[in-house]
Amino acid sequence: MRYQFKFRPYQRRFLRSLTTNHGKWDIREGIILRLTDETLKVGWGEIAPISWFGSETIEQALDFCRQLPGEITDETIFSIPDELPACQFGFESAWEWGSGGAGEKNLNLSSALYSLPYSGLLPSGEAALNQWEKLWQQGYRTFKWKIGVYAIADELKIFESLIHTLPAFTKLRLDANGGLSYEEANLWLWTCDNLKANGKIPIEIEFIEQPLPVEQFQEMLELSTSYETAIALDESVATLGQLAACYQQGWRGIFVIKPGIVGSPSRLRKFCHQHQIDTVFSSVFETAIGRQAALQLAAELSQNNRAIGFGIDHFFEKEETWFQTLWNDL
Ligand code: MG
């Protein structure tokens, strides 16, 4: 099959800049692509890299799109190199949307999609204390809070207030983005274990996400067997290759999967089916186009009814106008 290929780069400004241990993030840059097959079936895809997280850069993705001809084949789509995981996702999901027949599959999956619980992202630091309520009113019952951004003593104090303010049965995830030292990671895990053991809080600390930098895999493996509180790997498993390597080295904790940068959807499906890993699916701050494909994978592959990390609508303006402007010159 041959496909007509068109693409448009985009930039979207966050309503409030996103602060993590990696720094401040103000503008999301990505690429929307369109494949039209010989029967005129149209599929949309999105390339939304996060280079500081382990994917290609936006420039590398743009270079790849620019060097392609206006007409491509299945071979083009399925032979994108592993160094371009966000491109693999964008092209393959556009193919699935149109030619690959995901349109029909989507109908069956839509009910599964609506029943998936969502995790809402709280701002880092003290701001979390007056933001959770708004998200709670929107229906969120699982929250993620970034740690490793401010001094640990301050964050532990805010944490103390937060866990006593959140309503019973709320689930809380702590995401360090690899920003803790080994001692700090121990202190957080110990604190969480202790709260649980004493039955002091009516909420559940679901897991601590990526406590240490990617290079310290062995330390995280050790921590995961030393504490009750679960650990989820995120930065360590950004791409399929990394995910497989961590699994091979014995990781049986939680894997955070960001479909937008992990690589080929078909190979991800294969890996998840083969190994039945405990996964949490998460956004890369993509638009509705990438989100549709990512959510489809989440609905298919999520285990243990874990909330998916797509509760990020409040970080951007409404999408419709933006999208019309992007494509009206096509
Ligand atoms: Mg994370």
XYZ file of C-alpha atoms and ligand atoms in Angstrom:
331
model
C 0.000 0.000 0.000
C 1.111 3.562 -0.700
C 0.256 6.576 1.440
C 0.218 10.275 0.819
C 2.157 11.860 3.642
C 1.724 15.385 5.035
C 2.944 16.883 8.276
C 2.804 20.124 10.255
C 5.011 21.134 13.186
C 3.185 22.750 16.115
C 3.908 24.650 19.306
C 1.578 24.876 22.291
C 2.164 26.954 25.362
C 1.356 25.465 28.774
C -1.169 27.535 30.721
C 1.134 27.225 33.679
C 4.688 26.063 33.148
C 5.419 22.543 34.264
C 8.120 22.195 36.908
C 9.870 18.894 37.487
C 13.300 17.869 38.618
C 14.356 18.268 34.954
C 13.535 21.955 35.074
C 10.805 24.211 33.719
C 8.791 23.405 30.615
C 6.827 26.171 28.888
C 6.172 25.152 25.295
C 5.237 21.751 23.924
C 6.574 21.248 20.400
C 5.448 18.391 18.203
C 4.355 17.301 14.752
C 0.930 16.293 13.447
C 1.019 13.951 10.473
C -1.554 12.631 8.062
C -1.492 9.485 5.956
C -4.010 8.970 3.152
C -4.035 5.520 1.596
C -5.007 4.500 -1.965
C -8.638 3.940 -0.912
C -8.617 7.484 0.553
C -8.753 6.267 4.144
C -7.190 8.957 6.299
C -5.197 8.402 9.476
C -3.782 11.018 11.822
C -0.702 10.664 13.950
C 1.330 12.739 16.339
C 5.035 12.901 17.053
C 5.554 14.438 20.485
C 9.138 13.826 21.612
C 10.583 14.566 25.038
C 14.317 14.473 24.432
C 15.282 15.046 28.071
C 13.276 11.944 28.840
C 15.102 9.736 26.372
C 13.383 10.175 23.019
C 14.714 11.897 19.915
C 14.672 15.712 19.791
C 12.014 17.661 17.902
C 14.711 18.651 15.363
C 15.616 15.004 14.707
C 11.925 14.170 14.234
C 11.467 17.118 11.858
C 14.561 16.127 9.875
C 13.145 12.634 9.522
C 9.791 13.953 8.238
C 11.435 16.450 5.882
C 13.612 13.867 4.162
C 10.627 11.613 3.391
C 8.927 11.845 -0.018
C 5.293 12.940 -0.329
C 4.333 9.336 -0.857
C 5.484 6.552 1.487
C 4.904 2.797 1.886
C 4.331 0.274 4.695
C 8.021 -0.341 4.654
C 8.714 3.303 5.504
C 6.315 3.122 8.435
C 7.569 -0.147 9.898
C 11.286 0.369 9.437
C 11.775 3.637 11.336
C 14.967 3.231 13.412
C 14.786 2.728 17.189
C 16.600 6.051 17.678
C 13.340 7.746 16.638
C 10.781 6.190 19.035
C 8.346 9.143 18.937
C 8.368 8.910 15.121
C 7.719 5.154 15.317
C 4.679 5.880 17.458
C 3.407 8.745 15.290
C 3.627 6.941 11.969
C 2.420 3.562 13.171
C -0.558 5.017 15.013
C -1.527 7.107 11.962
C -1.385 3.928 9.929
C -3.559 2.088 12.488
C -6.071 4.934 12.610
C -6.616 4.828 8.864
C -5.459 1.900 6.821
C -4.779 -0.420 9.776
C -8.456 -0.407 10.634
C -8.308 0.888 14.203
C -11.417 2.918 13.377
C -13.588 -0.153 13.811
C -11.602 -1.389 16.795
C -12.030 1.997 18.504
C -15.773 1.487 18.693
C -15.302 -1.643 20.769
C -12.724 -0.021 22.958
C -14.566 3.194 23.714
C -16.473 1.714 26.656
C -13.225 0.387 28.107
C -11.761 3.865 27.711
C -14.514 5.537 29.666
C -14.158 3.132 32.562
C -10.417 3.699 32.976
C -9.697 5.780 36.064
C -7.540 8.883 35.503
C -4.763 10.270 37.624
C -4.686 14.056 38.028
C -1.365 15.854 38.039
C -0.906 18.230 40.962
C 1.520 21.137 40.775
C 4.765 20.673 42.697
C 5.362 22.167 46.134
C 2.775 23.888 48.247
C 0.492 24.696 45.312
C -0.718 21.074 45.473
C -2.527 21.869 48.716
C -5.005 24.204 47.082
C -5.215 22.485 43.685
C -6.336 18.967 44.533
C -9.854 20.011 45.458
C -10.598 21.363 42.001
C -9.432 18.082 40.464
C -11.405 16.091 43.025
C -14.543 17.964 41.981
C -13.794 16.965 38.389
C -13.833 13.328 39.466
C -10.184 12.484 40.019
C -9.503 10.022 42.838
C -5.826 9.369 42.072
C -3.306 12.198 42.193
C 0.307 12.549 41.263
C 2.570 14.976 43.070
C 6.097 15.862 41.933
C 8.801 15.528 44.584
C 12.535 16.153 44.426
C 11.805 19.701 43.270
C 12.334 21.529 46.584
C 14.359 20.700 49.712
C 13.289 17.347 51.148
C 12.521 18.781 54.594
C 10.049 21.238 53.029
C 8.488 18.608 50.814
C 8.037 16.198 53.711
C 6.181 18.953 55.601
C 3.891 19.657 52.649
C 3.422 15.897 52.201
C 2.341 15.640 55.841
C -0.334 18.318 55.268
C -1.386 16.823 51.948
C -2.007 13.302 53.217
C -4.093 14.614 56.091
C -6.129 16.873 53.813
C -6.933 14.425 51.018
C -10.239 12.560 51.412
C -10.257 8.900 52.465
C -9.489 6.300 49.790
C -7.634 8.777 47.612
C -4.573 7.310 45.929
C -1.405 9.378 45.825
C 1.628 8.842 43.597
C 4.920 10.576 44.292
C 7.036 11.284 41.234
C 10.676 12.193 41.846
C 11.755 12.202 38.176
C 15.049 10.638 39.258
C 15.804 13.591 41.496
C 16.453 11.961 44.875
C 19.728 10.859 46.408
C 19.929 7.299 47.719
C 19.482 8.589 51.296
C 16.502 10.729 50.331
C 14.870 7.833 48.488
C 15.268 5.702 51.618
C 13.742 8.472 53.730
C 10.706 8.822 51.453
C 10.151 5.059 51.285
C 10.624 4.695 55.020
C 8.164 7.555 55.659
C 5.544 5.962 53.408
C 6.024 2.486 54.890
C 5.711 3.935 58.375
C 2.485 5.799 57.653
C 0.994 2.638 56.247
C 2.172 0.408 59.100
C 0.743 2.758 61.726
C -2.539 2.951 59.894
C -2.302 6.684 60.422
C -3.743 7.827 57.142
C -6.945 6.933 55.330
C -5.379 7.400 51.894
C -3.173 5.056 49.897
C 0.356 5.900 48.760
C 0.240 3.941 45.515
C 3.918 4.166 44.585
C 7.021 6.308 44.336
C 7.971 6.943 40.749
C 11.580 6.962 39.516
C 13.247 7.853 42.835
C 16.809 7.674 41.450
C 18.492 8.579 38.155
C 18.417 6.058 35.308
C 22.063 5.030 35.933
C 21.152 3.765 39.416
C 19.026 0.830 38.341
C 20.620 -1.674 40.751
C 19.939 0.640 43.697
C 16.280 0.956 42.696
C 16.041 -2.808 42.286
C 17.405 -3.171 45.818
C 15.038 -0.509 47.215
C 12.086 -2.248 45.573
C 12.753 -5.368 47.631
C 13.574 -3.493 50.862
C 10.324 -1.566 51.302
C 6.615 -2.276 51.213
C 5.884 0.894 49.244
C 5.989 0.090 45.562
C 8.358 1.734 43.107
C 7.493 2.545 39.506
C 10.150 3.042 36.850
C 9.503 5.853 34.390
C 12.606 7.570 32.939
C 14.368 4.176 33.137
C 11.845 2.642 30.761
C 11.228 5.516 28.347
C 11.720 3.352 25.261
C 10.914 -0.264 24.445
C 14.584 -1.217 24.420
C 15.059 0.142 27.941
C 11.853 -1.503 29.107
C 12.975 -4.901 27.868
C 16.434 -4.421 29.418
C 14.994 -3.575 32.859
C 12.674 -6.554 32.675
C 15.588 -8.816 31.740
C 17.585 -7.479 34.691
C 14.837 -8.543 37.048
C 12.500 -5.575 37.457
C 9.080 -6.852 38.550
C 7.774 -3.600 39.992
C 5.633 -1.133 38.087
C 6.489 0.143 34.599
C 5.276 3.581 33.540
C 4.656 3.512 29.820
C 4.456 6.696 27.795
C 3.134 5.409 24.472
C 4.037 8.691 22.761
C 7.762 8.065 23.142
C 8.064 4.338 23.900
C 8.264 3.352 20.213
C 6.294 1.001 17.997
C 2.753 0.267 19.289
C 2.690 -3.208 17.731
C 5.948 -4.199 19.422
C 4.745 -2.750 22.717
C 1.597 -4.897 22.522
C 3.681 -7.957 21.860
C 5.967 -7.306 24.828
C 3.105 -6.631 27.254
C 1.199 -9.741 26.198
C 4.294 -11.882 26.473
C 5.370 -10.740 29.953
C 2.174 -9.551 31.704
C 3.965 -6.623 33.315
C 2.336 -4.243 35.814
C 1.878 -1.033 33.839
C 0.745 2.537 34.303
C 0.057 4.437 31.102
C 0.965 8.057 30.968
C 0.780 11.107 28.747
C 3.605 13.040 27.134
C 1.466 16.197 26.956
C 0.356 15.314 23.458
C -2.706 16.716 21.682
C -5.994 14.839 21.212
C -4.474 13.051 18.209
C -1.632 11.350 20.016
C -3.827 10.897 23.059
C -6.385 8.884 21.110
C -3.743 6.342 20.060
C -2.116 6.294 23.490
C -5.440 5.759 25.254
C -6.285 2.942 22.922
C -3.087 1.171 23.982
C -3.853 1.915 27.635
C -7.331 0.416 27.312
C -5.929 -2.700 25.680
C -2.928 -3.250 27.922
C -3.641 -1.778 31.386
C -3.461 -4.246 34.258
C -4.649 -4.043 37.874
C -7.024 -1.176 37.101
C -4.337 1.408 37.743
C -5.296 4.986 36.966
C -3.808 6.315 33.759
C -1.754 9.489 33.763
C -3.752 11.511 31.277
C -5.278 13.967 33.722
C -3.558 16.942 32.167
C -6.333 18.849 30.385
C -5.982 21.722 32.827
C -2.455 22.396 31.536
C -3.554 23.554 28.064
C -6.182 25.699 26.417
C -9.013 24.138 24.412
C -7.843 22.314 21.331
C -10.392 22.905 18.549
C -9.351 26.388 17.430
C -5.713 25.546 17.673
C -6.113 22.517 15.417
C -8.116 24.370 12.761
C -5.398 26.981 12.514
C -2.773 24.299 12.131
C -4.442 22.501 9.220
C -6.510 25.062 7.338
C -3.682 25.817 4.914
C -3.364 22.233 3.763
Mg 7.220 10.265 35.910
